[in-house]
Amino acid sequence: MTGRGQARAGDLLELVRSGRATTRGALQQVTGLSRATVGQRLDRLFRAGWLREGAGGPVDSPLGGRPSITLEFDDDHAVVLAADLDTRHARAAVLSLGGEILAEHSGTLVIEDGPDAVLGELGRWFGDLLVKAGRRAQTVCGIGLAVPGPVDSETGRVVQPPIMPGWDGYDIRGRLAASFGAHTGAGPVPVLVDNDANLMAYGEQRASHPDCSAFVLVKVSTGIGAGVVVGGSIYRGIDGGAGDIGHIRVGAETLCRCGSRGCLAAVASGGAVARRLREAGVPAASGADVRDLLAAGHPEAVGLAREAGRQVGDVLATVVTLLNPGVLMIAGDLAGTPFLTGVRELLYQRALPRSTAHLEVVTSQLGERAGLVGAGALVVEYLYAPERAEERLRAMGV
């Protein structure tokens, strides 16, 4: 926030959204602004439709009097679109600004078909979902997209993705915005793109562990990736490569899809387990097939999932020692009891007791919706951050 006595309308909105100040009096106290100035700032937010008055709060004065009117972020004035791409499957949704899923669709989308085809189809999905949700395309304030590869968050382009052939450096933002406009007739909207594990971690941390200041999520599906949330923000590294633990060398000679040998993903991902099942005569084409076999209690799948968990747990001992998280969450196709048991066996054996003394090892709470919730939250936090909010208010003429 800007200095005391200099808070802008966007700063007041942030105070209300975070719950730090939710009455006019509290805003005056926190910001040092006069009553009249607070009123002027709030008037801009009311005219934009971003704030609403809630119920009266408690009376602070011992002499009684009228209760203070609380202020609330109006999360119904716009909607967000979100999509989560996997290698052969995708999920898309319309969400309220508060993260409620208003309409949802999942289906086959093959990442190897290339960005033009996949993003073109996503635009059609979004148009259908808005009709299903009963919302006009003009109420969409932004689009969030989760992809299974490293992303440069400044440009929204994937960078040398091992399992996304044809996507390297592609203008995802531009193509998806154009596809959305072509299928809905709406004007341009901002598109934010991030790695799927990052957005899953962001969604899970905000929904289930908001007080955890160091949170790690590991997604084990076709590949293996990790998302890290520190101090409430995604940690991406300098160019989006943080968390790519699937390509840590573990000593094996198995060829990985990235072209190297011995990567963790080549021996312990859902795709790797599926390959070993096929070699044993068990039909399994992907991590999703492994998930179904695990749900049915297939003994060969259970044994291989536990072994994969041990291999991942060995790597996670280093991750936990380095980051000292409060929560380590396992998600994705293999995130069941056998895999989790294997992770715990090696993690607690290899990591220092100091690193695991206060660590919770858990599984996903949001399940397949985690990436959608995280993508939606990313858009909302971007659009309503103080500086961006000021820009948008000026553009609206309020």
mmCIF file of C-alpha atoms in Angstrom:
data_model
loop_
_atom_site.group_PDB
_atom_site.id
_atom_site.type_symbol
_atom_site.label_atom_id
_atom_site.label_comp_id
_atom_site.label_asym_id
_atom_site.label_seq_id
_atom_site.Cartn_x
_atom_site.Cartn_y
_atom_site.Cartn_z
ATOM 1 C CA MET A 1 0.000 0.000 0.000
ATOM 2 C CA THR A 2 1.128 3.555 -0.572
ATOM 3 C CA GLY A 3 2.162 5.691 2.396
ATOM 4 C CA ARG A 4 -0.213 6.604 5.205
ATOM 5 C CA GLY A 5 -2.488 9.412 4.086
ATOM 6 C CA GLN A 6 -1.880 8.626 0.405
ATOM 7 C CA ALA A 7 -3.974 5.459 -0.071
ATOM 8 C CA ARG A 8 -5.748 5.209 -3.428
ATOM 9 C CA ALA A 9 -9.091 3.587 -4.176
ATOM 10 C CA GLY A 10 -7.227 0.395 -5.154
ATOM 11 C CA ASP A 11 -5.516 0.344 -1.767
ATOM 12 C CA LEU A 12 -8.862 0.665 0.020
ATOM 13 C CA LEU A 13 -10.241 -2.176 -2.076
ATOM 14 C CA GLU A 14 -7.289 -4.348 -1.043
ATOM 15 C CA LEU A 15 -7.920 -3.575 2.627
ATOM 16 C CA VAL A 16 -11.573 -4.565 2.301
ATOM 17 C CA ARG A 17 -10.841 -7.725 0.278
ATOM 18 C CA SER A 18 -8.215 -8.891 2.757
ATOM 19 C CA GLY A 19 -10.476 -8.225 5.745
ATOM 20 C CA ARG A 20 -7.961 -5.826 7.322
ATOM 21 C CA ALA A 21 -10.450 -2.935 7.278
ATOM 22 C CA THR A 22 -14.115 -3.415 6.445
ATOM 23 C CA THR A 23 -15.811 -0.224 7.688
ATOM 24 C CA ARG A 24 -15.338 3.419 6.790
ATOM 25 C CA GLY A 25 -14.001 4.127 10.252
ATOM 26 C CA ALA A 26 -11.483 1.300 10.053
ATOM 27 C CA LEU A 27 -10.302 2.513 6.654
ATOM 28 C CA GLN A 28 -9.754 6.006 8.076
ATOM 29 C CA GLN A 29 -7.785 4.563 10.971
ATOM 30 C CA VAL A 30 -5.549 2.310 8.839
ATOM 31 C CA THR A 31 -4.877 4.788 6.022
ATOM 32 C CA GLY A 32 -4.845 8.109 7.876
ATOM 33 C CA LEU A 33 -7.230 9.561 5.292
ATOM 34 C CA SER A 34 -10.003 11.961 6.253
ATOM 35 C CA ARG A 35 -13.606 10.834 6.319
ATOM 36 C CA ALA A 36 -14.370 12.865 3.192
ATOM 37 C CA THR A 37 -11.412 11.409 1.262
ATOM 38 C CA VAL A 38 -12.316 7.849 2.230
ATOM 39 C CA GLY A 39 -15.850 8.577 1.036
ATOM 40 C CA GLN A 40 -14.573 9.853 -2.320
ATOM 41 C CA ARG A 41 -12.347 6.789 -2.814
ATOM 42 C CA LEU A 42 -15.152 4.423 -1.897
ATOM 43 C CA ASP A 43 -17.573 6.201 -4.218
ATOM 44 C CA ARG A 44 -15.346 5.241 -7.168
ATOM 45 C CA LEU A 45 -15.425 1.587 -6.070
ATOM 46 C CA PHE A 46 -19.202 1.624 -5.634
ATOM 47 C CA ARG A 47 -19.698 3.193 -9.082
ATOM 48 C CA ALA A 48 -17.499 0.489 -10.594
ATOM 49 C CA GLY A 49 -19.699 -2.121 -8.921
ATOM 50 C CA TRP A 50 -16.761 -3.599 -7.031
ATOM 51 C CA LEU A 51 -17.970 -2.902 -3.488
ATOM 52 C CA ARG A 52 -21.280 -3.322 -1.710
ATOM 53 C CA GLU A 53 -22.559 -2.608 1.766
ATOM 54 C CA GLY A 54 -23.074 -5.564 4.044
ATOM 55 C CA ALA A 55 -24.727 -5.954 7.415
ATOM 56 C CA GLY A 56 -24.077 -3.583 10.290
ATOM 57 C CA GLY A 57 -21.101 -4.436 12.453
ATOM 58 C CA PRO A 58 -20.809 -4.256 16.241
ATOM 59 C CA VAL A 59 -21.136 -0.921 18.026
ATOM 60 C CA ASP A 60 -17.677 0.086 19.237
ATOM 61 C CA SER A 61 -18.696 2.895 21.559
ATOM 62 C CA PRO A 62 -19.807 2.009 25.138
ATOM 63 C CA LEU A 63 -22.395 4.759 24.740
ATOM 64 C CA GLY A 64 -24.129 2.792 22.026
ATOM 65 C CA GLY A 65 -25.249 4.344 18.773
ATOM 66 C CA ARG A 66 -25.760 3.109 15.253
ATOM 67 C CA PRO A 67 -23.727 0.068 14.174
ATOM 68 C CA SER A 68 -21.034 0.555 11.539
ATOM 69 C CA ILE A 69 -21.966 -0.595 8.037
ATOM 70 C CA THR A 70 -19.532 -3.182 6.790
ATOM 71 C CA LEU A 71 -18.066 -3.085 3.303
ATOM 72 C CA GLU A 72 -17.738 -6.169 1.114
ATOM 73 C CA PHE A 73 -16.105 -6.993 -2.195
ATOM 74 C CA ASP A 74 -18.944 -7.697 -4.630
ATOM 75 C CA ASP A 75 -17.806 -10.992 -6.148
ATOM 76 C CA ASP A 76 -20.886 -11.189 -8.374
ATOM 77 C CA HIS A 77 -20.176 -8.186 -10.595
ATOM 78 C CA ALA A 78 -18.024 -10.197 -13.023
ATOM 79 C CA VAL A 79 -16.889 -13.746 -13.743
ATOM 80 C CA VAL A 80 -13.618 -15.448 -14.579
ATOM 81 C CA LEU A 81 -12.975 -18.219 -17.091
ATOM 82 C CA ALA A 82 -10.417 -20.897 -16.260
ATOM 83 C CA ALA A 83 -9.039 -24.008 -17.934
ATOM 84 C CA ASP A 84 -6.620 -26.728 -16.864
ATOM 85 C CA LEU A 85 -4.857 -28.669 -19.627
ATOM 86 C CA ASP A 86 -3.408 -32.140 -19.169
ATOM 87 C CA THR A 87 -1.758 -34.168 -21.904
ATOM 88 C CA ARG A 88 -4.953 -35.795 -23.201
ATOM 89 C CA HIS A 89 -7.698 -34.204 -21.143
ATOM 90 C CA ALA A 90 -8.863 -30.728 -20.140
ATOM 91 C CA ARG A 91 -11.251 -29.125 -17.715
ATOM 92 C CA ALA A 92 -12.783 -25.657 -18.042
ATOM 93 C CA ALA A 93 -15.110 -23.569 -15.907
ATOM 94 C CA VAL A 94 -16.848 -20.284 -15.259
ATOM 95 C CA LEU A 95 -16.064 -19.049 -11.752
ATOM 96 C CA SER A 96 -17.318 -16.228 -9.590
ATOM 97 C CA LEU A 97 -14.730 -13.759 -8.341
ATOM 98 C CA GLY A 98 -14.939 -15.550 -5.009
ATOM 99 C CA GLY A 99 -13.890 -18.872 -6.563
ATOM 100 C CA GLU A 100 -17.287 -20.574 -6.794
ATOM 101 C CA ILE A 101 -17.598 -22.779 -9.870
ATOM 102 C CA LEU A 102 -20.754 -21.715 -11.741
ATOM 103 C CA ALA A 103 -20.455 -24.066 -14.736
ATOM 104 C CA GLU A 104 -17.921 -26.730 -15.630
ATOM 105 C CA HIS A 105 -16.976 -29.005 -18.516
ATOM 106 C CA SER A 106 -14.338 -31.676 -18.997
ATOM 107 C CA GLY A 107 -13.411 -33.640 -22.068
ATOM 108 C CA THR A 108 -10.708 -34.881 -24.386
ATOM 109 C CA LEU A 109 -8.178 -32.342 -25.625
ATOM 110 C CA VAL A 110 -4.867 -33.740 -26.823
ATOM 111 C CA ILE A 111 -1.961 -31.421 -26.107
ATOM 112 C CA GLU A 112 0.051 -32.951 -28.973
ATOM 113 C CA ASP A 113 -2.541 -31.646 -31.449
ATOM 114 C CA GLY A 114 -0.832 -28.290 -30.974
ATOM 115 C CA PRO A 115 -1.770 -24.918 -29.507
ATOM 116 C CA ASP A 116 -3.832 -23.615 -32.408
ATOM 117 C CA ALA A 117 -6.273 -26.535 -32.320
ATOM 118 C CA VAL A 118 -6.398 -26.873 -28.533
ATOM 119 C CA LEU A 119 -6.870 -23.172 -27.787
ATOM 120 C CA GLY A 120 -9.400 -22.864 -30.577
ATOM 121 C CA GLU A 121 -11.493 -25.610 -29.005
ATOM 122 C CA LEU A 122 -11.148 -24.038 -25.554
ATOM 123 C CA GLY A 123 -12.699 -20.859 -26.911
ATOM 124 C CA ARG A 124 -15.723 -22.857 -28.010
ATOM 125 C CA TRP A 125 -15.956 -24.519 -24.609
ATOM 126 C CA PHE A 126 -15.917 -21.117 -22.917
ATOM 127 C CA GLY A 127 -18.774 -19.873 -25.084
ATOM 128 C CA ASP A 128 -20.893 -22.906 -24.228
ATOM 129 C CA LEU A 129 -20.066 -22.630 -20.520
ATOM 130 C CA LEU A 130 -21.184 -19.006 -20.351
ATOM 131 C CA VAL A 131 -24.543 -20.008 -21.800
ATOM 132 C CA LYS A 132 -24.757 -22.826 -19.249
ATOM 133 C CA ALA A 133 -23.924 -20.440 -16.400
ATOM 134 C CA GLY A 134 -26.404 -17.838 -17.640
ATOM 135 C CA ARG A 135 -23.709 -15.141 -17.891
ATOM 136 C CA ARG A 136 -23.010 -12.724 -20.720
ATOM 137 C CA ALA A 137 -19.585 -12.792 -22.334
ATOM 138 C CA GLN A 138 -19.225 -9.094 -21.494
ATOM 139 C CA THR A 139 -19.135 -9.966 -17.768
ATOM 140 C CA VAL A 140 -15.890 -11.937 -18.204
ATOM 141 C CA CYS A 141 -13.025 -9.936 -16.705
ATOM 142 C CA GLY A 142 -10.211 -12.380 -17.479
ATOM 143 C CA ILE A 143 -9.105 -15.903 -18.366
ATOM 144 C CA GLY A 144 -6.685 -18.138 -16.462
ATOM 145 C CA LEU A 145 -4.994 -21.153 -18.064
ATOM 146 C CA ALA A 146 -2.975 -23.948 -16.443
ATOM 147 C CA VAL A 147 -0.578 -25.864 -18.716
ATOM 148 C CA PRO A 148 1.654 -28.897 -18.055
ATOM 149 C CA GLY A 149 4.961 -27.169 -18.733
ATOM 150 C CA PRO A 150 7.253 -24.363 -17.529
ATOM 151 C CA VAL A 151 5.882 -20.879 -18.223
ATOM 152 C CA ASP A 152 7.534 -17.484 -18.383
ATOM 153 C CA SER A 153 4.925 -15.554 -16.410
ATOM 154 C CA GLU A 154 5.960 -12.225 -17.980
ATOM 155 C CA THR A 155 5.109 -13.365 -21.511
ATOM 156 C CA GLY A 156 2.673 -16.220 -20.825
ATOM 157 C CA ARG A 157 4.668 -18.463 -23.170
ATOM 158 C CA VAL A 158 5.835 -21.976 -22.329
ATOM 159 C CA VAL A 159 9.588 -22.494 -22.355
ATOM 160 C CA GLN A 160 10.992 -25.750 -23.765
ATOM 161 C CA PRO A 161 8.121 -27.907 -22.441
ATOM 162 C CA PRO A 162 9.077 -31.619 -22.403
ATOM 163 C CA ILE A 163 5.533 -32.930 -22.963
ATOM 164 C CA MET A 164 4.026 -30.105 -25.087
ATOM 165 C CA PRO A 165 5.427 -30.489 -28.619
ATOM 166 C CA GLY A 166 4.749 -27.453 -30.782
ATOM 167 C CA TRP A 167 3.995 -25.121 -27.872
ATOM 168 C CA ASP A 168 7.468 -23.705 -27.182
ATOM 169 C CA GLY A 169 7.316 -19.900 -27.399
ATOM 170 C CA TYR A 170 3.768 -19.893 -28.815
ATOM 171 C CA ASP A 171 1.583 -16.820 -28.175
ATOM 172 C CA ILE A 172 -0.932 -18.582 -25.939
ATOM 173 C CA ARG A 173 -2.428 -15.381 -24.578
ATOM 174 C CA GLY A 174 -3.143 -13.924 -27.995
ATOM 175 C CA ARG A 175 -4.590 -17.109 -29.480
ATOM 176 C CA LEU A 176 -6.872 -17.887 -26.529
ATOM 177 C CA ALA A 177 -8.131 -14.303 -26.328
ATOM 178 C CA ALA A 178 -8.873 -14.362 -30.072
ATOM 179 C CA SER A 179 -10.619 -17.729 -29.833
ATOM 180 C CA PHE A 180 -12.758 -16.508 -26.934
ATOM 181 C CA GLY A 181 -13.737 -13.410 -28.893
ATOM 182 C CA ALA A 182 -14.510 -15.397 -32.046
ATOM 183 C CA HIS A 183 -16.884 -17.729 -30.195
ATOM 184 C CA THR A 184 -18.597 -15.124 -27.999
ATOM 185 C CA GLY A 185 -18.347 -11.775 -29.779
ATOM 186 C CA ALA A 186 -16.776 -10.282 -26.662
ATOM 187 C CA GLY A 187 -13.968 -7.762 -26.683
ATOM 188 C CA PRO A 188 -10.404 -8.532 -25.610
ATOM 189 C CA VAL A 189 -9.819 -9.737 -22.047
ATOM 190 C CA PRO A 190 -6.541 -10.374 -20.207
ATOM 191 C CA VAL A 191 -5.275 -13.965 -20.310
ATOM 192 C CA LEU A 192 -2.906 -15.278 -17.633
ATOM 193 C CA VAL A 193 -0.971 -18.516 -18.144
ATOM 194 C CA ASP A 194 0.943 -20.529 -15.561
ATOM 195 C CA ASN A 195 2.216 -24.013 -14.873
ATOM 196 C CA ASP A 196 -0.451 -26.482 -13.731
ATOM 197 C CA ALA A 197 1.351 -27.513 -10.523
ATOM 198 C CA ASN A 198 1.826 -23.844 -9.611
ATOM 199 C CA LEU A 199 -1.874 -23.115 -10.003
ATOM 200 C CA MET A 200 -2.921 -26.280 -8.204
ATOM 201 C CA ALA A 201 -0.665 -25.286 -5.314
ATOM 202 C CA TYR A 202 -2.072 -21.744 -5.325
ATOM 203 C CA GLY A 203 -5.667 -22.981 -5.293
ATOM 204 C CA GLU A 204 -5.080 -25.605 -2.600
ATOM 205 C CA GLN A 205 -3.081 -23.306 -0.331
ATOM 206 C CA ARG A 206 -5.697 -20.545 -0.466
ATOM 207 C CA ALA A 207 -8.635 -22.921 -0.021
ATOM 208 C CA SER A 208 -7.319 -25.349 2.603
ATOM 209 C CA HIS A 209 -4.108 -24.016 4.157
ATOM 210 C CA PRO A 210 -4.265 -20.192 4.065
ATOM 211 C CA ASP A 211 -2.101 -19.832 7.180
ATOM 212 C CA CYS A 212 0.729 -21.995 5.803
ATOM 213 C CA SER A 213 3.580 -19.659 4.839
ATOM 214 C CA ALA A 214 5.560 -22.327 2.942
ATOM 215 C CA PHE A 215 3.447 -24.786 0.958
ATOM 216 C CA VAL A 216 4.566 -27.402 -1.588
ATOM 217 C CA LEU A 217 2.308 -29.404 -3.917
ATOM 218 C CA VAL A 218 3.650 -32.265 -6.019
ATOM 219 C CA LYS A 219 1.555 -33.344 -9.002
ATOM 220 C CA VAL A 220 2.210 -36.895 -10.201
ATOM 221 C CA SER A 221 0.327 -37.630 -13.406
ATOM 222 C CA THR A 222 1.761 -38.122 -16.904
ATOM 223 C CA GLY A 223 4.776 -36.189 -15.641
ATOM 224 C CA ILE A 224 5.904 -34.906 -12.250
ATOM 225 C CA GLY A 225 5.984 -31.259 -11.225
ATOM 226 C CA ALA A 226 5.854 -29.208 -8.049
ATOM 227 C CA GLY A 227 4.224 -25.906 -7.160
ATOM 228 C CA VAL A 228 5.589 -23.776 -4.333
ATOM 229 C CA VAL A 229 3.655 -21.036 -2.520
ATOM 230 C CA VAL A 230 5.703 -18.868 -0.150
ATOM 231 C CA GLY A 231 4.153 -16.024 1.809
ATOM 232 C CA GLY A 232 0.918 -16.403 -0.132
ATOM 233 C CA SER A 233 2.584 -15.977 -3.539
ATOM 234 C CA ILE A 234 3.659 -18.512 -6.166
ATOM 235 C CA TYR A 235 7.420 -18.968 -6.278
ATOM 236 C CA ARG A 236 8.402 -19.355 -9.945
ATOM 237 C CA GLY A 237 12.156 -18.774 -10.042
ATOM 238 C CA ILE A 238 13.663 -16.296 -12.498
ATOM 239 C CA ASP A 239 11.948 -17.601 -15.638
ATOM 240 C CA GLY A 240 9.243 -20.041 -14.523
ATOM 241 C CA GLY A 241 11.430 -23.108 -14.077
ATOM 242 C CA ALA A 242 11.042 -23.557 -10.316
ATOM 243 C CA GLY A 243 9.438 -26.821 -9.203
ATOM 244 C CA ASP A 244 10.339 -28.914 -12.248
ATOM 245 C CA ILE A 245 11.410 -31.837 -10.053
ATOM 246 C CA GLY A 246 10.403 -34.438 -12.631
ATOM 247 C CA HIS A 247 13.702 -33.838 -14.403
ATOM 248 C CA ILE A 248 15.997 -34.334 -11.447
ATOM 249 C CA ARG A 249 18.381 -37.200 -12.216
ATOM 250 C CA VAL A 250 17.865 -40.242 -9.989
ATOM 251 C CA GLY A 251 20.541 -42.565 -11.366
ATOM 252 C CA ALA A 252 18.469 -44.775 -13.675
ATOM 253 C CA GLU A 253 19.139 -45.004 -17.414
ATOM 254 C CA THR A 254 15.539 -44.865 -18.596
ATOM 255 C CA LEU A 255 15.039 -42.398 -21.456
ATOM 256 C CA CYS A 256 12.815 -39.443 -20.538
ATOM 257 C CA ARG A 257 10.577 -37.520 -22.931
ATOM 258 C CA CYS A 258 12.825 -34.499 -22.404
ATOM 259 C CA GLY A 259 15.654 -36.384 -24.120
ATOM 260 C CA SER A 260 17.747 -37.039 -21.009
ATOM 261 C CA ARG A 261 18.151 -40.329 -19.180
ATOM 262 C CA GLY A 262 17.406 -41.098 -15.579
ATOM 263 C CA CYS A 263 14.880 -38.323 -14.864
ATOM 264 C CA LEU A 264 12.502 -38.893 -11.958
ATOM 265 C CA ALA A 265 9.507 -38.582 -14.315
ATOM 266 C CA ALA A 266 10.904 -41.362 -16.514
ATOM 267 C CA VAL A 267 10.784 -43.868 -13.662
ATOM 268 C CA ALA A 268 8.129 -42.684 -11.186
ATOM 269 C CA SER A 269 5.395 -40.737 -13.029
ATOM 270 C CA GLY A 270 1.966 -42.026 -13.965
ATOM 271 C CA GLY A 271 3.250 -42.486 -17.504
ATOM 272 C CA ALA A 272 6.206 -44.531 -16.253
ATOM 273 C CA VAL A 273 3.983 -46.757 -14.117
ATOM 274 C CA ALA A 274 1.644 -47.243 -17.092
ATOM 275 C CA ARG A 275 4.583 -48.326 -19.234
ATOM 276 C CA ARG A 276 5.719 -50.885 -16.663
ATOM 277 C CA LEU A 277 2.175 -52.225 -16.394
ATOM 278 C CA ARG A 278 2.033 -52.675 -20.156
ATOM 279 C CA GLU A 279 5.333 -54.535 -20.016
ATOM 280 C CA ALA A 280 3.702 -56.839 -17.460
ATOM 281 C CA GLY A 281 0.735 -57.430 -19.783
ATOM 282 C CA VAL A 282 -1.683 -55.042 -18.055
ATOM 283 C CA PRO A 283 -3.443 -52.576 -20.415
ATOM 284 C CA ALA A 284 -2.590 -49.015 -19.293
ATOM 285 C CA ALA A 285 -1.943 -46.126 -21.652
ATOM 286 C CA SER A 286 -1.659 -43.227 -19.227
ATOM 287 C CA GLY A 287 -1.606 -42.046 -15.643
ATOM 288 C CA ALA A 288 -5.406 -41.847 -15.758
ATOM 289 C CA ASP A 289 -5.535 -45.584 -16.523
ATOM 290 C CA VAL A 290 -3.204 -46.235 -13.586
ATOM 291 C CA ARG A 291 -5.528 -44.207 -11.369
ATOM 292 C CA ASP A 292 -8.458 -46.399 -12.407
ATOM 293 C CA LEU A 293 -6.456 -49.581 -11.741
ATOM 294 C CA LEU A 294 -5.475 -48.290 -8.302
ATOM 295 C CA ALA A 295 -9.105 -47.485 -7.517
ATOM 296 C CA ALA A 296 -9.949 -51.108 -8.393
ATOM 297 C CA GLY A 297 -7.161 -52.384 -6.130
ATOM 298 C CA HIS A 298 -5.169 -53.988 -8.950
ATOM 299 C CA PRO A 299 -2.215 -55.637 -7.138
ATOM 300 C CA GLU A 300 0.426 -54.954 -9.801
ATOM 301 C CA ALA A 301 -0.596 -51.300 -10.013
ATOM 302 C CA VAL A 302 -0.597 -50.969 -6.233
ATOM 303 C CA GLY A 303 2.924 -52.390 -5.967
ATOM 304 C CA LEU A 304 4.322 -50.193 -8.725
ATOM 305 C CA ALA A 305 2.631 -47.073 -7.308
ATOM 306 C CA ARG A 306 4.197 -47.685 -3.914
ATOM 307 C CA GLU A 307 7.606 -48.168 -5.525
ATOM 308 C CA ALA A 308 7.144 -44.944 -7.493
ATOM 309 C CA GLY A 309 6.210 -43.181 -4.261
ATOM 310 C CA ARG A 310 9.470 -44.298 -2.682
ATOM 311 C CA GLN A 311 11.461 -42.890 -5.604
ATOM 312 C CA VAL A 312 9.622 -39.575 -5.397
ATOM 313 C CA GLY A 313 9.951 -39.540 -1.611
ATOM 314 C CA ASP A 314 13.713 -39.857 -1.938
ATOM 315 C CA VAL A 315 13.803 -36.653 -4.033
ATOM 316 C CA LEU A 316 11.301 -34.903 -1.776
ATOM 317 C CA ALA A 317 13.615 -35.382 1.198
ATOM 318 C CA THR A 318 15.907 -32.846 -0.458
ATOM 319 C CA VAL A 319 13.004 -30.545 -1.363
ATOM 320 C CA VAL A 320 11.729 -30.564 2.216
ATOM 321 C CA THR A 321 15.202 -29.966 3.630
ATOM 322 C CA LEU A 322 15.714 -27.009 1.283
ATOM 323 C CA LEU A 323 12.299 -25.323 1.646
ATOM 324 C CA ASN A 324 11.158 -26.443 5.120
ATOM 325 C CA PRO A 325 7.444 -26.328 4.186
ATOM 326 C CA GLY A 326 4.603 -26.689 6.657
ATOM 327 C CA VAL A 327 2.493 -28.694 4.194
ATOM 328 C CA LEU A 328 3.552 -31.138 1.486
ATOM 329 C CA MET A 329 0.566 -32.084 -0.657
ATOM 330 C CA ILE A 330 0.539 -34.992 -3.119
ATOM 331 C CA ALA A 331 -1.868 -34.594 -6.044
ATOM 332 C CA GLY A 332 -2.499 -36.058 -9.480
ATOM 333 C CA ASP A 333 -3.357 -39.488 -10.852
ATOM 334 C CA LEU A 334 -1.127 -41.431 -8.451
ATOM 335 C CA ALA A 335 -2.116 -39.531 -5.299
ATOM 336 C CA GLY A 336 -3.602 -42.463 -3.410
ATOM 337 C CA THR A 337 -2.647 -44.551 -0.400
ATOM 338 C CA PRO A 338 -0.017 -46.800 -2.064
ATOM 339 C CA PHE A 339 1.934 -43.902 -3.555
ATOM 340 C CA LEU A 340 1.604 -41.777 -0.420
ATOM 341 C CA THR A 341 2.828 -44.675 1.712
ATOM 342 C CA GLY A 342 5.923 -44.976 -0.462
ATOM 343 C CA VAL A 343 6.589 -41.236 -0.273
ATOM 344 C CA ARG A 344 6.403 -41.242 3.524
ATOM 345 C CA GLU A 345 8.685 -44.265 3.835
ATOM 346 C CA LEU A 346 11.607 -42.589 2.069
ATOM 347 C CA LEU A 347 10.865 -39.010 3.033
ATOM 348 C CA TYR A 348 10.997 -39.611 6.764
ATOM 349 C CA GLN A 349 13.918 -41.985 6.378
ATOM 350 C CA ARG A 350 16.106 -39.575 4.361
ATOM 351 C CA ALA A 351 15.119 -36.099 5.551
ATOM 352 C CA LEU A 352 16.483 -34.629 8.763
ATOM 353 C CA PRO A 353 14.040 -34.881 11.689
ATOM 354 C CA ARG A 354 14.302 -31.111 12.048
ATOM 355 C CA SER A 355 12.850 -30.695 8.541
ATOM 356 C CA THR A 356 9.865 -32.975 9.111
ATOM 357 C CA ALA A 357 9.028 -32.238 12.755
ATOM 358 C CA HIS A 358 6.232 -29.822 11.829
ATOM 359 C CA LEU A 359 5.471 -31.109 8.341
ATOM 360 C CA GLU A 360 2.022 -32.284 7.251
ATOM 361 C CA VAL A 361 2.022 -34.734 4.331
ATOM 362 C CA VAL A 362 -1.470 -34.693 2.836
ATOM 363 C CA THR A 363 -3.412 -35.335 -0.347
ATOM 364 C CA SER A 364 -5.427 -32.900 -2.438
ATOM 365 C CA GLN A 365 -8.591 -31.333 -1.017
ATOM 366 C CA LEU A 366 -9.895 -29.771 -4.246
ATOM 367 C CA GLY A 367 -9.093 -32.783 -6.434
ATOM 368 C CA GLU A 368 -9.423 -32.214 -10.175
ATOM 369 C CA ARG A 369 -10.696 -28.674 -9.595
ATOM 370 C CA ALA A 370 -7.517 -27.406 -7.928
ATOM 371 C CA GLY A 371 -6.017 -26.029 -11.143
ATOM 372 C CA LEU A 372 -9.259 -24.261 -12.052
ATOM 373 C CA VAL A 373 -9.574 -22.654 -8.622
ATOM 374 C CA GLY A 374 -5.938 -21.575 -8.716
ATOM 375 C CA ALA A 375 -6.220 -20.166 -12.245
ATOM 376 C CA GLY A 376 -9.330 -18.201 -11.283
ATOM 377 C CA ALA A 377 -7.672 -16.839 -8.143
ATOM 378 C CA LEU A 378 -4.594 -15.804 -10.130
ATOM 379 C CA VAL A 379 -6.752 -13.697 -12.459
ATOM 380 C CA VAL A 380 -8.674 -12.063 -9.608
ATOM 381 C CA GLU A 381 -5.533 -11.212 -7.632
ATOM 382 C CA TYR A 382 -3.961 -9.728 -10.751
ATOM 383 C CA LEU A 383 -6.958 -7.626 -11.802
ATOM 384 C CA TYR A 384 -7.839 -6.272 -8.347
ATOM 385 C CA ALA A 385 -4.321 -5.636 -7.025
ATOM 386 C CA PRO A 386 -4.056 -1.925 -6.048
ATOM 387 C CA GLU A 387 -2.019 -0.692 -9.022
ATOM 388 C CA ARG A 388 -4.001 -2.640 -11.614
ATOM 389 C CA ALA A 389 -7.294 -1.663 -9.949
ATOM 390 C CA GLU A 390 -6.349 2.005 -10.279
ATOM 391 C CA GLU A 391 -5.589 1.562 -13.972
ATOM 392 C CA ARG A 392 -8.897 -0.186 -14.565
ATOM 393 C CA LEU A 393 -10.891 2.429 -12.660
ATOM 394 C CA ARG A 394 -9.333 5.204 -14.748
ATOM 395 C CA ALA A 395 -10.093 3.257 -17.933
ATOM 396 C CA MET A 396 -13.729 2.954 -16.793
ATOM 397 C CA GLY A 397 -13.904 6.687 -16.219
ATOM 398 C CA VAL A 398 -14.763 6.451 -12.514
#
